[in-house]
Amino acid sequence: MSKRRLIILLAMAIMAAGTTLTGCSGSGSTAPSSAASGAKADVTIKAAFPGVAATAAVKSLIPDATQAIYVYAYEINGSYPSAYTLKLTKASPSGTVKLAPGNYYFYAVAYDSTTETSGYPVGNMLAQTSTGGVVQVGSNVVNLTFLNGQWTLVNASDVATPLVLSDGTQLRDIIVGSEYLQQGAAAKAAFDLTKPIGGGGGLLRFRFDNNSSARTYGGMMAQFIGTANELALYGDNYNLTKKCSSYSYLTDSECKFTSGDRMIFVPGSSDMNYSGGSYEGDLLYGYAGALLPTKGITSFTKDGVAYDLASKFTASTVTGGTAMTGTLVEVVATSITETLSTTPVPAATSTKAKTKVLKAQSANTAYTGITATDEGILICSTATTPNSGGWQFYSQPITIGSATCYTSGYLQPAYSVDQATQEVTYTYDSGTYSYGLAPTDSTKLGDYCHQWDYNPASATYNTCIQQKPGVGDIYYPDNFVAKKTATKTTIDYGSFKLNFHGVRTTSGTVYAYPFRAKGNATVSPTPALK
C-alpha cells in the first residue's frame, strides 16, 4: 500500500462510508543518500522537559518522570542507527549535531533514567515521537513534540465538560497512545510540503461517560520546524453502531458503514491536491485519482445544492503543549448507494463559506439534507463469470450493478525456470479484472512509469527503467512518478482515461461539535478494556 498519508485527508465518515472505493495510492522513495557528501549541516534539536521552560515552538505533553530523551537520526534509504545521535536532558534540553545533507527521519524516545549501559539507554520508555524532512547545508532546527496522553474535554473555563452526541452519549476524553507506545510515520503533508512533519500515528481512543472506549486509528501530527502546528489531532472513523473500526481488523462487510449507522471521527486536512501530486525529496508522486471528475475528493450537496461542508470543520490546533481546540464530527446515515460509473460527470462546484467560529462546548451544529459523493478507483470485472487470473485481493468482493469489485489487491506473476539456463520467465494473467485505467495514446504516457529504480546502489537510481507494462500486465493507478525540478512541480498524466470508477453516495445528517480539550500525560482512571 501507499506511503502517502491518506489519513490526513478530510476522512469524512460520510466519505468513510466510501472507504470501499479507495484504492492504493502512490508509493515511492526519496532523494538519493548523500552520506558520502563532504558537506555538513548543523542540526539543532530541541525538546521540552516537565518543569523546564521552553520556547513557544517546542510543545510537549510528556510524563513528569522523563529524565532523558534519546534522538536517532537516519538518512532515508540508509541503515537505521544502532547508537543514538543526540541525548537531551533537563540540564541540556537542546543540542546541535552535524549531518550530511539529505532526507532524514528523526526518532525520539523519552526515558525515566539518564543511565546507559554500553551506549544503550536503561530504564522505562515513556513516550516517543518522530519527524522527517530535508536537512540542508547551513542551520536546521528540529522541534521535538510529544503529545501522547489524555485529552479531557473542557469548557471555556477549563472545567471538564463532556460532549453530548446526538443520541445522548457523552464523550469525555480522547486518549492518544495510552496503550501502546507509538512511532509515527514521518511524511510530507499536503498542508505544507516545504516543511517536515511528524508525530505519533497508531491507536487513538474515544472514551465515553461509562468509561468504555472506542478504539480506532489516529494520532498526533505536528509541524516540527517553525512555530506552526496546523494539524495536531486526527482520528480515523469509528462506527458507533457496529462498535468497530479499521483497527478492529474486521472485513469490509463486517464493519461496513451502512444505512442507519452512526460514525464519529476527528477530521484532518482537506486540501490534498491530487492533480499536482505530492513529493518527497526530488521525486514527484501522482495518482490516477487526478483523472476522476472530482480528483478523488469528496463532494457535498445540501438539499441538492453544492455545499462546502469541509470548511465547517476546524482543524485541531495545540497551543502550549496542553491545550487543544478542534472539531469532532458525527455522521448519521439514512441511505447509501453504490454505482459503477462509465461516463465521466462534471466536477462538482462548491460555495466557499467562512470558517465557523468556535462555539461553547455544549453547542453543536447539525447539517441536515447532506449528500456526500465519493469517487474511487476499484479493481472490477464486468464479466458474467469473472476470472481473477493472477490477482491477489486484500478485500472482500462487493457487487456494484453487474460488476464484481475489490478495493485493493495486486497482480501476482507466475514464473517458470529454464532448467538448462536457470533463466526465470515471468508471465502475467490479469483475467477479466482491471483498474479501468488505460492510455488513449500509448505514445503519450506522460509521467507514468511501470518500473522505477529505487535501488540507491544502481547507476539508474531514481529513474524510470520501464515505462510501459509487460505483455498481459495492466496499468497501475499509483505508478505516476517523475523527477522534480525548478520548473517541474506537477505530474503530467499524459493521455490516460478511466474506463470506469466507483461512485458512492451517502445521505444523512452531519453533526459538528467544536471542542476544547486539556492534555495530561497521565491517563486516569485506567480505561476500561471493553
Coordinates of C-alpha atoms in Angstrom, one line a residue, residues 15 78 121 145 156 164 171 211 254 294 316 329 335-336 374 376 410 413 436 489:
M15 CA -16.7 9.6 2.9
G78 CA 20.2 4.4 4.8
P121 CA 19.6 3.7 27.5
T145 CA 6.9 17.4 20.2
A156 CA -14.0 27.7 28.2
V164 CA -23.2 15.1 24.2
L171 CA -17.8 11.8 25.1
N211 CA -15.5 4.5 30.8
E254 CA -18.4 -6.8 9.0
T294 CA -13.7 15.4 -8.6
S316 CA -7.3 20.8 15.6
V329 CA -17.7 15.0 13.6
S335 CA -29.2 6.0 2.8
I336 CA -26.2 4.7 0.9
D374 CA -17.2 9.8 -3.3
G376 CA -12.6 6.0 -6.2
Y410 CA -2.1 -6.8 -6.6
P413 CA 3.0 -13.1 -11.7
G436 CA -10.2 0.7 -15.6
T489 CA 6.2 20.9 -9.9

